[in-house]
CSV table of C-alpha atoms and ligand atoms in Angstrom, one decimal:
chain,number,residue,atom,x,y,z
Q,105,MET,CA,0.0,0.0,0.0
Q,106,LYS,CA,1.0,3.6,-0.6
Q,107,VAL,CA,0.5,5.9,2.3
Q,108,LEU,CA,0.7,9.7,2.4
Q,109,VAL,CA,1.4,11.5,5.7
Q,110,ILE,CA,0.6,15.2,5.7
Q,111,GLY,CA,2.8,17.5,7.9
Q,112,GLY,CA,6.4,18.0,8.6
Q,113,GLY,CA,6.9,17.9,12.4
Q,114,GLY,CA,8.0,15.4,15.0
Q,115,ARG,CA,4.6,13.9,15.1
Q,116,GLU,CA,4.7,13.2,11.4
Q,117,HIS,CA,8.1,11.7,11.6
Q,118,ALA,CA,6.9,9.3,14.2
Q,119,LEU,CA,3.7,8.5,12.2
Q,120,ALA,CA,5.7,7.9,9.0
Q,121,TRP,CA,8.3,5.8,10.8
Q,122,LYS,CA,5.8,3.6,12.4
Q,123,LEU,CA,3.6,3.3,9.2
Q,124,ALA,CA,6.6,2.4,7.2
Q,125,GLN,CA,7.2,-0.6,9.5
Q,126,SER,CA,3.8,-2.1,8.5
Q,127,LYS,CA,3.9,-5.4,6.6
Q,128,ASP,CA,1.5,-3.8,4.1
Q,129,ALA,CA,3.3,-0.5,3.5
Q,130,GLU,CA,5.1,-0.4,0.2
Q,131,GLN,CA,6.0,3.3,0.4
Q,132,VAL,CA,5.2,6.1,2.8
Q,133,PHE,CA,5.3,9.7,1.4
Q,134,VAL,CA,5.5,12.7,3.7
Q,135,ALA,CA,4.4,16.2,2.6
Q,136,PRO,CA,6.4,18.2,3.2
Q,137,GLY,CA,8.3,16.1,5.8
Q,138,ASN,CA,11.7,17.1,7.3
Q,139,ALA,CA,15.3,15.9,7.3
Q,140,GLY,CA,14.3,12.9,9.5
Q,141,THR,CA,11.6,11.6,7.1
Q,142,ALA,CA,14.0,12.2,4.2
Q,143,ARG,CA,16.5,9.8,5.8
Q,144,GLU,CA,14.0,7.1,7.2
Q,145,PRO,CA,14.0,3.8,5.4
Q,146,GLY,CA,10.7,3.4,3.5
Q,147,THR,CA,9.7,7.0,3.6
Q,148,ARG,CA,10.1,9.8,1.0
Q,149,ASN,CA,9.4,13.5,1.2
Q,150,VAL,CA,7.2,15.3,-1.3
Q,151,ALA,CA,7.6,19.1,-1.5
Q,152,ILE,CA,4.0,20.1,-1.0
Q,153,ALA,CA,2.9,22.3,1.9
Q,154,ALA,CA,0.5,20.7,4.4
Q,155,THR,CA,-2.2,23.3,3.7
Q,156,ASP,CA,-2.0,23.1,-0.1
Q,157,THR,CA,-5.0,20.8,-0.5
Q,158,ASP,CA,-5.3,21.0,-4.3
Q,159,ALA,CA,-1.7,19.9,-4.8
Q,160,LEU,CA,-2.0,17.2,-2.1
Q,161,LEU,CA,-5.1,15.8,-3.7
Q,162,ASP,CA,-3.5,15.8,-7.2
Q,163,PHE,CA,-0.5,14.0,-5.7
Q,164,ALA,CA,-2.7,11.4,-3.9
Q,165,LYS,CA,-4.6,10.7,-7.1
Q,166,SER,CA,-1.7,10.6,-9.5
Q,167,GLU,CA,0.4,8.5,-7.2
Q,168,GLY,CA,-2.4,6.1,-6.4
Q,169,ILE,CA,-2.2,6.7,-2.6
Q,170,ASP,CA,-4.3,4.1,-0.6
Q,171,LEU,CA,-4.4,6.0,2.6
Q,172,THR,CA,-3.7,9.6,3.7
Q,173,VAL,CA,-3.1,10.3,7.3
Q,174,VAL,CA,-3.3,14.0,8.4
Q,175,GLY,CA,-1.0,15.1,11.1
Q,176,PRO,CA,-1.6,18.8,11.9
Q,177,GLU,CA,-4.8,20.7,12.7
Q,178,ASP,CA,-4.6,23.4,10.0
Q,179,PRO,CA,-5.5,21.1,7.1
Q,180,LEU,CA,-8.2,19.4,9.1
Q,181,ALA,CA,-9.8,22.8,10.1
Q,182,GLY,CA,-9.5,23.8,6.5
Q,183,GLY,CA,-11.6,20.9,5.2
Q,184,LEU,CA,-8.9,18.7,3.6
Q,185,VAL,CA,-10.7,15.5,4.7
Q,186,ASP,CA,-14.0,16.7,3.2
Q,187,ARG,CA,-12.2,17.4,-0.1
Q,188,PHE,CA,-10.4,14.0,-0.2
Q,189,GLU,CA,-13.5,12.1,0.7
Q,190,ALA,CA,-15.5,13.9,-2.0
Q,191,GLU,CA,-12.9,12.8,-4.6
Q,192,GLY,CA,-13.1,9.2,-3.3
Q,193,CYS,CA,-9.6,9.2,-1.6
Q,194,ARG,CA,-9.3,7.3,1.7
Q,195,VAL,CA,-8.1,9.6,4.4
Q,196,LEU,CA,-7.9,9.5,8.2
Q,197,GLY,CA,-8.9,12.6,10.1
Q,198,PRO,CA,-12.1,14.4,11.1
Q,199,ARG,CA,-14.0,16.5,8.6
Q,200,LYS,CA,-14.1,20.3,9.0
Q,201,GLU,CA,-17.3,20.3,11.0
Q,202,ALA,CA,-15.9,17.8,13.5
Q,203,ALA,CA,-12.5,19.5,13.7
Q,204,ARG,CA,-14.3,22.6,15.2
Q,205,LEU,CA,-13.7,20.8,18.5
Q,206,GLU,CA,-10.2,22.2,18.1
Q,207,SER,CA,-10.5,25.0,15.6
Q,208,SER,CA,-13.0,27.0,17.8
Q,209,LYS,CA,-12.5,27.1,21.6
Q,210,GLY,CA,-15.9,28.8,21.9
Q,211,PHE,CA,-17.6,26.0,20.0
Q,212,SER,CA,-15.8,23.3,22.1
Q,213,LYS,CA,-16.7,25.1,25.4
Q,214,ASP,CA,-20.4,25.4,24.4
Q,215,PHE,CA,-20.4,21.8,23.2
Q,216,MET,CA,-19.0,20.6,26.5
Q,217,ALA,CA,-21.5,22.7,28.5
Q,218,HIS,CA,-24.3,21.3,26.4
Q,219,TYR,CA,-23.3,17.6,26.9
Q,220,GLY,CA,-22.3,17.9,30.5
Q,221,ILE,CA,-18.6,17.2,29.8
Q,222,PRO,CA,-16.5,18.5,32.7
Q,223,THR,CA,-14.5,21.6,31.9
Q,224,ALA,CA,-13.6,25.0,33.4
Q,225,ARG,CA,-16.3,27.7,33.8
Q,226,TYR,CA,-16.1,30.2,30.9
Q,227,GLU,CA,-17.6,33.2,29.0
Q,228,ARG,CA,-17.1,34.1,25.3
Q,229,PHE,CA,-16.4,37.6,24.1
Q,230,THR,CA,-15.9,39.5,20.8
Q,231,ASP,CA,-16.1,43.0,22.3
Q,232,PHE,CA,-13.2,44.2,24.4
Q,233,ASP,CA,-15.3,46.5,26.6
Q,234,GLN,CA,-17.5,43.7,27.6
Q,235,ALA,CA,-14.5,41.5,28.3
Q,236,ARG,CA,-13.0,44.2,30.4
Q,237,ARG,CA,-16.2,44.7,32.4
Q,238,TYR,CA,-16.4,41.0,33.0
Q,239,LEU,CA,-12.7,40.8,34.1
Q,240,ALA,CA,-13.3,43.6,36.6
Q,241,GLY,CA,-15.5,41.2,38.6
Q,242,GLN,CA,-13.1,38.3,38.5
Q,243,ALA,CA,-10.1,37.3,40.4
Q,244,ALA,CA,-6.7,36.2,39.1
Q,245,PRO,CA,-5.2,33.8,38.0
Q,246,ILE,CA,-7.6,33.7,35.1
Q,247,VAL,CA,-7.1,32.3,31.6
Q,248,VAL,CA,-7.6,34.1,28.3
Q,249,LYS,CA,-7.8,32.1,25.1
Q,250,ALA,CA,-8.0,33.1,21.4
Q,251,ASP,CA,-11.0,31.3,19.9
Q,252,GLY,CA,-9.2,30.0,16.8
Q,253,LEU,CA,-6.0,28.1,15.9
Q,254,ALA,CA,-2.8,29.8,17.2
Q,255,ALA,CA,-0.2,27.0,17.1
Q,256,GLY,CA,-0.5,26.4,20.9
Q,257,LYS,CA,0.4,30.1,21.6
Q,258,GLY,CA,-3.1,31.6,21.9
Q,259,VAL,CA,-3.5,30.8,25.6
Q,260,VAL,CA,-2.5,33.3,28.3
Q,261,VAL,CA,-2.6,32.1,32.0
Q,262,ALA,CA,-2.8,35.6,33.5
Q,263,THR,CA,-1.6,36.1,37.0
Q,264,SER,CA,-3.3,39.5,37.4
Q,265,ILE,CA,-6.5,41.0,36.0
Q,266,ALA,CA,-4.3,43.7,34.3
Q,267,GLU,CA,-2.4,41.0,32.5
Q,268,ALA,CA,-5.7,39.3,31.4
Q,269,GLU,CA,-7.0,42.7,30.2
Q,270,GLN,CA,-3.9,43.2,28.2
Q,271,ALA,CA,-4.1,39.7,26.6
Q,272,ALA,CA,-7.8,40.3,25.7
Q,273,SER,CA,-6.9,43.7,24.2
Q,274,ALA,CA,-4.0,42.3,22.2
Q,275,MET,CA,-6.4,39.6,20.8
Q,276,LEU,CA,-9.6,41.6,20.3
Q,277,GLN,CA,-8.2,45.1,19.6
Q,278,GLU,CA,-4.8,44.6,18.1
Q,279,ALA,CA,-5.5,41.4,16.1
Q,280,GLN,CA,-2.5,39.6,17.7
Q,281,PHE,CA,-3.7,36.3,16.3
Q,282,LYS,CA,-5.5,37.8,13.3
Q,283,GLU,CA,-8.9,36.1,12.7
Q,284,ALA,CA,-8.1,33.5,15.3
Q,285,GLY,CA,-8.3,36.2,18.1
Q,286,ARG,CA,-11.4,38.1,16.9
Q,287,ALA,CA,-13.3,36.1,19.5
Q,288,ILE,CA,-12.0,34.9,22.9
Q,289,VAL,CA,-12.9,32.7,25.8
Q,290,ILE,CA,-12.1,33.8,29.3
Q,291,GLU,CA,-12.1,30.9,31.7
Q,292,GLU,CA,-11.6,29.8,35.3
Q,293,PHE,CA,-8.1,28.9,36.2
Q,294,LEU,CA,-7.8,25.2,37.1
Q,295,GLU,CA,-5.2,23.9,39.4
Q,296,GLY,CA,-3.9,20.4,39.2
Q,297,ARG,CA,-1.8,18.1,37.0
Q,298,GLU,CA,-2.1,17.7,33.2
Q,299,ALA,CA,-2.4,14.6,31.2
Q,300,SER,CA,-3.0,13.8,27.5
Q,301,PHE,CA,-5.7,11.3,26.6
Q,302,ILE,CA,-5.6,10.4,23.0
Q,303,CYS,CA,-7.9,7.9,21.2
Q,304,LEU,CA,-8.5,6.6,17.7
Q,305,VAL,CA,-12.1,6.9,16.7
Q,306,ASP,CA,-13.9,5.3,13.7
Q,307,GLY,CA,-17.2,7.3,13.9
Q,308,THR,CA,-18.6,5.1,16.6
Q,309,ASP,CA,-16.0,2.9,18.3
Q,310,VAL,CA,-13.1,4.3,20.3
Q,311,VAL,CA,-9.7,2.8,20.9
Q,312,PRO,CA,-7.8,4.6,23.6
Q,313,LEU,CA,-4.1,4.8,22.9
Q,314,ALA,CA,-1.4,4.7,25.6
Q,315,THR,CA,-1.6,7.6,28.0
Q,316,SER,CA,1.0,10.4,28.2
Q,317,GLN,CA,1.9,13.6,29.8
Q,318,ASP,CA,3.2,16.6,27.9
Q,319,HIS,CA,5.1,19.6,29.3
Q,320,LYS,CA,3.7,22.7,27.7
Q,321,ALA,CA,5.5,25.5,29.4
Q,322,ARG,CA,8.9,26.4,27.9
Q,323,ASP,CA,10.9,26.5,31.1
Q,324,GLU,CA,11.6,24.2,34.0
Q,325,GLY,CA,9.1,23.9,36.8
Q,326,ASN,CA,6.3,24.8,34.3
Q,327,CYS,CA,7.4,28.4,34.0
Q,328,GLY,CA,7.7,30.7,31.0
Q,329,PRO,CA,5.5,31.0,28.0
Q,330,ASN,CA,3.3,28.2,26.6
Q,331,THR,CA,4.7,26.2,23.7
Q,332,GLY,CA,3.5,23.4,21.5
Q,333,GLY,CA,5.2,21.0,24.1
Q,334,MET,CA,8.7,20.6,25.4
Q,335,GLY,CA,8.7,16.9,26.1
Q,336,ALA,CA,6.4,14.0,27.0
Q,337,TYR,CA,6.5,10.5,28.4
Q,338,SER,CA,4.2,7.5,28.1
Q,339,PRO,CA,2.4,5.9,29.9
Q,340,THR,CA,1.6,8.3,32.7
Q,341,PRO,CA,0.8,7.0,36.2
Q,342,LEU,CA,-1.5,10.0,36.6
Q,343,ILE,CA,-4.1,8.2,34.6
Q,344,THR,CA,-5.0,5.3,37.0
Q,345,PRO,CA,-7.2,2.4,35.7
Q,346,GLU,CA,-10.2,4.0,37.5
Q,347,LEU,CA,-9.5,7.4,35.9
Q,348,HIS,CA,-9.1,5.8,32.5
Q,349,ARG,CA,-12.5,4.4,32.8
Q,350,ARG,CA,-14.0,7.7,33.9
Q,351,VAL,CA,-12.4,9.7,31.1
Q,352,LEU,CA,-13.8,7.3,28.6
Q,353,GLU,CA,-17.2,7.5,30.2
Q,354,GLU,CA,-17.4,11.1,31.1
Q,355,VAL,CA,-15.4,12.7,28.3
Q,356,ILE,CA,-14.6,10.6,25.2
Q,357,HIS,CA,-17.8,8.7,24.6
Q,358,PRO,CA,-20.1,11.7,25.3
Q,359,THR,CA,-18.0,13.7,22.9
Q,360,VAL,CA,-18.3,11.2,20.0
Q,361,ARG,CA,-21.9,10.5,20.7
Q,362,GLY,CA,-22.7,14.2,21.2
Q,363,LEU,CA,-21.3,15.0,17.7
Q,364,ALA,CA,-23.0,12.0,16.2
Q,365,SER,CA,-26.4,13.1,17.6
Q,366,GLU,CA,-25.9,16.4,15.7
Q,367,GLY,CA,-25.1,14.5,12.5
Q,368,THR,CA,-21.4,15.0,12.7
Q,369,ARG,CA,-19.3,11.9,12.5
Q,370,TYR,CA,-15.9,11.9,14.3
Q,371,ARG,CA,-13.2,9.8,12.6
Q,372,GLY,CA,-9.5,10.1,13.4
Q,373,PHE,CA,-7.4,10.8,16.4
Q,374,LEU,CA,-9.2,12.6,19.2
Q,375,TYR,CA,-7.1,14.2,22.0
Q,376,ALA,CA,-8.5,15.4,25.3
Q,377,GLY,CA,-6.1,17.6,27.2
Q,378,LEU,CA,-7.0,17.0,30.9
Q,379,MET,CA,-6.5,18.8,34.1
Q,380,LEU,CA,-6.7,16.4,37.1
Q,381,ASP,CA,-7.6,18.1,40.4
Q,382,SER,CA,-6.2,17.1,43.8
Q,383,GLU,CA,-8.9,14.4,44.1
Q,384,GLY,CA,-8.1,13.1,40.7
Q,385,ASN,CA,-11.2,14.4,39.0
Q,386,PRO,CA,-10.7,15.2,35.3
Q,387,LYS,CA,-11.7,18.4,33.5
Q,388,VAL,CA,-11.1,19.0,29.8
Q,389,LEU,CA,-8.7,21.9,29.1
Q,390,GLU,CA,-9.0,21.5,25.4
Q,391,TYR,CA,-9.7,19.1,22.6
Q,392,ASN,CA,-7.3,18.5,19.7
Q,393,CYS,CA,-8.6,16.8,16.6
Q,394,ARG,CA,-5.3,15.1,15.9
Q,395,PHE,CA,-2.4,13.3,17.6
Q,396,GLY,CA,-0.3,15.4,20.0
Q,397,ASP,CA,3.1,16.7,19.3
Q,398,PRO,CA,5.4,15.7,21.1
Q,399,GLU,CA,3.1,13.0,22.7
Q,400,THR,CA,3.0,11.0,19.5
Q,401,GLN,CA,6.8,10.4,19.6
Q,402,PRO,CA,7.0,8.4,22.9
Q,403,ILE,CA,3.6,6.9,22.4
Q,404,LEU,CA,4.4,5.4,18.9
Q,405,PHE,CA,7.8,4.4,20.1
Q,406,ARG,CA,6.0,2.0,22.4
Q,407,LEU,CA,3.5,0.7,19.8
Q,408,ASP,CA,4.2,-3.0,19.0
Q,409,SER,CA,1.2,-3.6,16.7
Q,410,ASP,CA,0.7,-2.4,13.1
Q,411,LEU,CA,-0.3,1.3,12.9
Q,412,LEU,CA,-1.3,1.0,9.3
Q,413,ASP,CA,-3.8,-1.7,10.3
Q,414,HIS,CA,-5.2,0.5,13.1
Q,415,CYS,CA,-5.6,3.5,10.7
Q,416,LEU,CA,-7.3,1.4,8.0
Q,417,ALA,CA,-9.6,-0.1,10.6
Q,418,ALA,CA,-10.6,3.5,11.7
Q,419,THR,CA,-11.4,4.6,8.2
Q,420,GLU,CA,-13.5,1.4,7.6
Q,421,GLY,CA,-15.5,1.7,10.8
Q,422,ARG,CA,-14.1,-1.6,12.2
Q,423,LEU,CA,-11.8,-0.4,15.0
Q,424,SER,CA,-13.2,-2.9,17.4
Q,425,GLU,CA,-11.3,-5.6,15.5
Q,426,SER,CA,-8.0,-3.7,15.7
Q,427,VAL,CA,-6.6,-3.5,19.2
Q,428,PRO,CA,-3.2,-1.9,19.7
Q,429,GLU,CA,-0.4,-3.7,21.6
Q,430,TRP,CA,2.1,-1.8,23.7
Q,431,ASP,CA,5.6,-2.3,24.8
Q,432,ALA,CA,5.3,-2.3,28.6
Q,433,ARG,CA,8.5,-0.2,28.9
Q,434,PRO,CA,7.9,3.5,29.4
Q,435,ALA,CA,9.2,6.0,26.8
Q,436,LEU,CA,10.3,9.6,27.4
Q,437,GLY,CA,11.0,12.2,24.8
Q,438,VAL,CA,12.9,15.5,25.3
Q,439,VAL,CA,12.3,18.3,22.8
Q,440,LEU,CA,15.5,20.1,21.7
Q,441,ALA,CA,14.4,23.6,20.7
Q,442,ILE,CA,16.2,26.7,19.7
Q,443,ARG,CA,16.8,29.3,22.4
Q,444,ASP,CA,14.1,32.1,22.1
Q,445,TYR,CA,11.4,29.6,20.9
Q,446,PRO,CA,8.4,30.2,20.9
Q,447,GLY,CA,9.5,33.8,20.0
Q,448,SER,CA,11.5,34.4,16.8
Q,449,TYR,CA,14.6,32.4,16.2
Q,450,PRO,CA,17.2,31.9,13.5
Q,451,LYS,CA,17.1,28.9,11.0
Q,452,GLY,CA,19.7,27.0,9.1
Q,453,ILE,CA,22.0,26.1,12.0
Q,454,PRO,CA,24.0,22.9,11.5
Q,455,ILE,CA,23.2,20.0,13.8
Q,456,ALA,CA,26.0,17.6,14.9
Q,457,GLY,CA,26.0,14.3,16.7
Q,458,LEU,CA,22.9,12.7,15.2
Q,459,ASP,CA,24.6,9.7,13.7
Q,460,GLU,CA,26.1,8.6,17.0
Q,461,VAL,CA,22.8,8.8,18.8
Q,462,GLU,CA,20.8,7.1,16.0
Q,463,GLU,CA,22.9,4.0,16.4
Q,464,GLU,CA,21.9,3.4,20.0
Q,465,ALA,CA,19.3,0.7,20.7
Q,466,GLY,CA,16.3,1.9,22.7
Q,467,VAL,CA,16.9,5.5,21.5
Q,468,LYS,CA,15.1,7.2,18.6
Q,469,VAL,CA,15.5,10.8,17.4
Q,470,PHE,CA,12.4,12.2,15.8
Q,471,HIS,CA,13.0,15.3,13.7
Q,472,ALA,CA,10.7,18.3,13.8
Q,473,GLY,CA,12.1,21.6,12.6
Q,474,THR,CA,15.0,20.2,10.4
Q,475,THR,CA,15.9,20.3,6.8
Q,476,ALA,CA,18.8,19.0,4.7
Q,477,ASP,CA,21.2,21.5,3.2
Q,478,ASN,CA,23.7,19.8,0.9
Q,479,GLY,CA,23.6,16.7,3.0
Q,480,GLN,CA,24.0,18.6,6.2
Q,481,VAL,CA,21.0,18.5,8.6
Q,482,VAL,CA,20.2,22.1,9.7
Q,483,THR,CA,17.6,23.6,11.9
Q,484,ASN,CA,14.4,24.8,10.2
Q,485,GLY,CA,12.0,25.5,13.1
Q,486,GLY,CA,11.7,26.3,16.8
Q,487,ARG,CA,11.3,22.8,18.0
Q,488,VAL,CA,14.1,21.0,16.3
Q,489,LEU,CA,14.2,17.4,17.5
Q,490,CYS,CA,12.5,15.1,20.0
Q,491,VAL,CA,15.0,12.6,21.5
Q,492,CYS,CA,13.1,9.5,22.8
Q,493,ALA,CA,14.4,6.6,25.0
Q,494,LYS,CA,12.6,3.5,26.1
Q,495,GLU,CA,13.7,1.7,29.3
Q,496,GLU,CA,12.5,-0.7,32.0
Q,497,THR,CA,11.5,2.2,34.2
Q,498,LEU,CA,10.6,5.9,33.6
Q,499,ALA,CA,13.6,7.0,35.7
Q,500,LEU,CA,15.9,5.0,33.4
Q,501,ALA,CA,14.2,6.2,30.3
Q,502,LYS,CA,14.7,9.8,31.4
Q,503,GLU,CA,18.3,9.3,32.2
Q,504,ARG,CA,18.9,7.6,28.8
Q,505,ALA,CA,17.0,10.3,26.9
Q,506,TYR,CA,19.1,13.1,28.5
Q,507,GLN,CA,22.4,11.2,27.9
Q,508,ALA,CA,21.4,11.1,24.2
Q,509,THR,CA,20.3,14.8,24.0
Q,510,ASP,CA,23.7,15.8,25.4
Q,511,LYS,CA,25.4,14.2,22.5
Q,512,ILE,CA,23.5,16.3,20.0
Q,513,ARG,CA,25.0,19.7,19.4
Q,514,PHE,CA,23.8,22.9,17.6
Q,515,GLU,CA,24.2,26.6,18.4
Q,516,GLY,CA,21.4,27.9,20.6
Q,517,LYS,CA,20.3,24.3,21.6
Q,518,PHE,CA,17.8,24.5,24.5
Q,519,CYS,CA,15.8,21.9,26.4
Q,520,ARG,CA,14.0,21.6,29.7
Q,521,ARG,CA,16.0,19.3,32.0
Q,522,ASP,CA,12.9,18.2,34.0
Q,523,ILE,CA,10.8,16.2,31.6
Q,524,GLY,CA,9.1,13.5,33.7
Q,525,ALA,CA,10.8,14.9,36.9
Q,526,ALA,CA,7.6,15.9,38.7
Q,527,VAL,CA,5.9,12.5,38.5
Q,528,LEU,CA,9.2,10.8,39.5
Q,529,ALA,CA,9.6,13.1,42.5
Q,530,SER,CA,6.1,12.4,43.6
Q,531,GLY,CA,7.0,8.7,43.8
Q,532,GLU,CA,4.2,7.8,41.3
Q,533,GLY,CA,6.7,7.1,38.5
Q,534,ASP,CA,9.2,4.6,39.5
K,219,AMP,P1,-5.0,24.8,25.8
K,219,AMP,O1,-4.4,25.1,24.4
K,219,AMP,O2,-6.4,25.3,25.9
K,219,AMP,O3,-4.8,23.4,26.2
K,219,AMP,O4,-4.1,25.6,26.8
K,219,AMP,C1,-2.7,25.4,26.8
K,219,AMP,C2,-2.2,25.3,28.2
K,219,AMP,O5,-2.6,26.3,29.0
K,219,AMP,C3,-2.7,24.0,28.9
K,219,AMP,O6,-2.0,22.9,28.6
K,219,AMP,C4,-2.5,24.4,30.3
K,219,AMP,O7,-1.2,24.3,30.8
K,219,AMP,C5,-2.9,25.9,30.3
K,219,AMP,N1,-4.3,26.1,30.6
K,219,AMP,C6,-5.3,26.2,29.7
K,219,AMP,N2,-6.5,26.4,30.2
K,219,AMP,C7,-6.3,26.4,31.6
K,219,AMP,C8,-7.1,26.6,32.7
K,219,AMP,N3,-8.4,26.8,32.6
K,219,AMP,N4,-6.5,26.5,33.9
K,219,AMP,C9,-5.2,26.4,34.1
K,219,AMP,N5,-4.3,26.2,33.0
K,219,AMP,C10,-4.8,26.2,31.8
K,220,LIG,N1,1.4,18.6,22.8
K,220,LIG,C1,0.2,19.4,22.7
K,220,LIG,C2,-0.5,19.4,21.4
K,220,LIG,O1,-0.1,18.6,20.6
K,220,LIG,O2,-1.4,20.2,21.3
């Protein structure tokens, strides 16, 4: 089978790497891919942007692609799946209507409120004066969110009402996130610990994938600005078997059924970002209509069964026959970013040490913002690599991942040194 993976980040490298291992995969194309997917056995890059639906559709048809898997949210929100399906091309991902769970925070909050799915209290605004009047009656900390897609950067956890006002003004009055910030959600600050709950959904049936925990803040101790994610590990002990059952019952199934009751089928990866309070009760911070990045990297590093088979089963509505099998060993991934990410940063910086690390068993380097320049791998984005290690215990996986990250060198290299540290310190890891 020929497979097309859309996207060019670490998530897509992991998806393509795993899909290429399938017994049925003849060739995996990645559009546009990165230097990692260019080097991977069985995968090949295609120079088409992830949002260029016309060119992607032409390519899928002319190449006779059997399955397209969509990585990032932008093409999903833009209706790529609707277009592919209308042309008879098999594709895994939600249609535009279903992708609103991620592409509009206001929609997702109203949806959760309507179906009784636990989430933070909130209000929606398009007018700054109304937002300001509302904020005057609230206490900090409080959270201000751009309604639309902002690459994980549209959320401000404000520690004072003045800061919240400023964030609301930047979004509503100064068009900080352009159209994505023309409407906002202001919501209650939730305290607790975060976990990522990601499932594969075939329209009706749900298969939960291995659990994970991301680290969204840029700096150690969860300080600094929000990012797309600075590292993740899987599985997370924060999701106990009892909580796992509750999340499926209180969040995932009501979400899929709620959409279906409105005539909207959900097919693809569905990600609930959860906040767990001190008693372990889950609340949904956000939905994503795709796999997480960097969660995909440690999760798929642990997948023993055939990802292509699971993806095909999801597109054919027979997920109940396709149960994933996991390596029991935990995996932990550390994101190597460029200093100043998520602000502006330079590109084209040469990366050294990759070959040495790539030869180690139990270690896998997934590329994100990289490209090849005359055979030399250079940086091409803020999050550059995700270095994953898999070991008998989470503590060993962490140690191993950091040993490997230390062997990779590029100017301005930056990483959090505490991925997985909090859960290990609490004694819940191992
Ligand atoms: P989101 O994109 O909505 O998941 O928000 C990004 C990050 O902001 C989350 O992963 C949390 O770390 C933080 N965050 C979002 N909403 C809240 C909230 N209501 N309370 C506390 N932190 C939040
Ligand atoms: N790692 C968070 C996300 O993919 O949105």
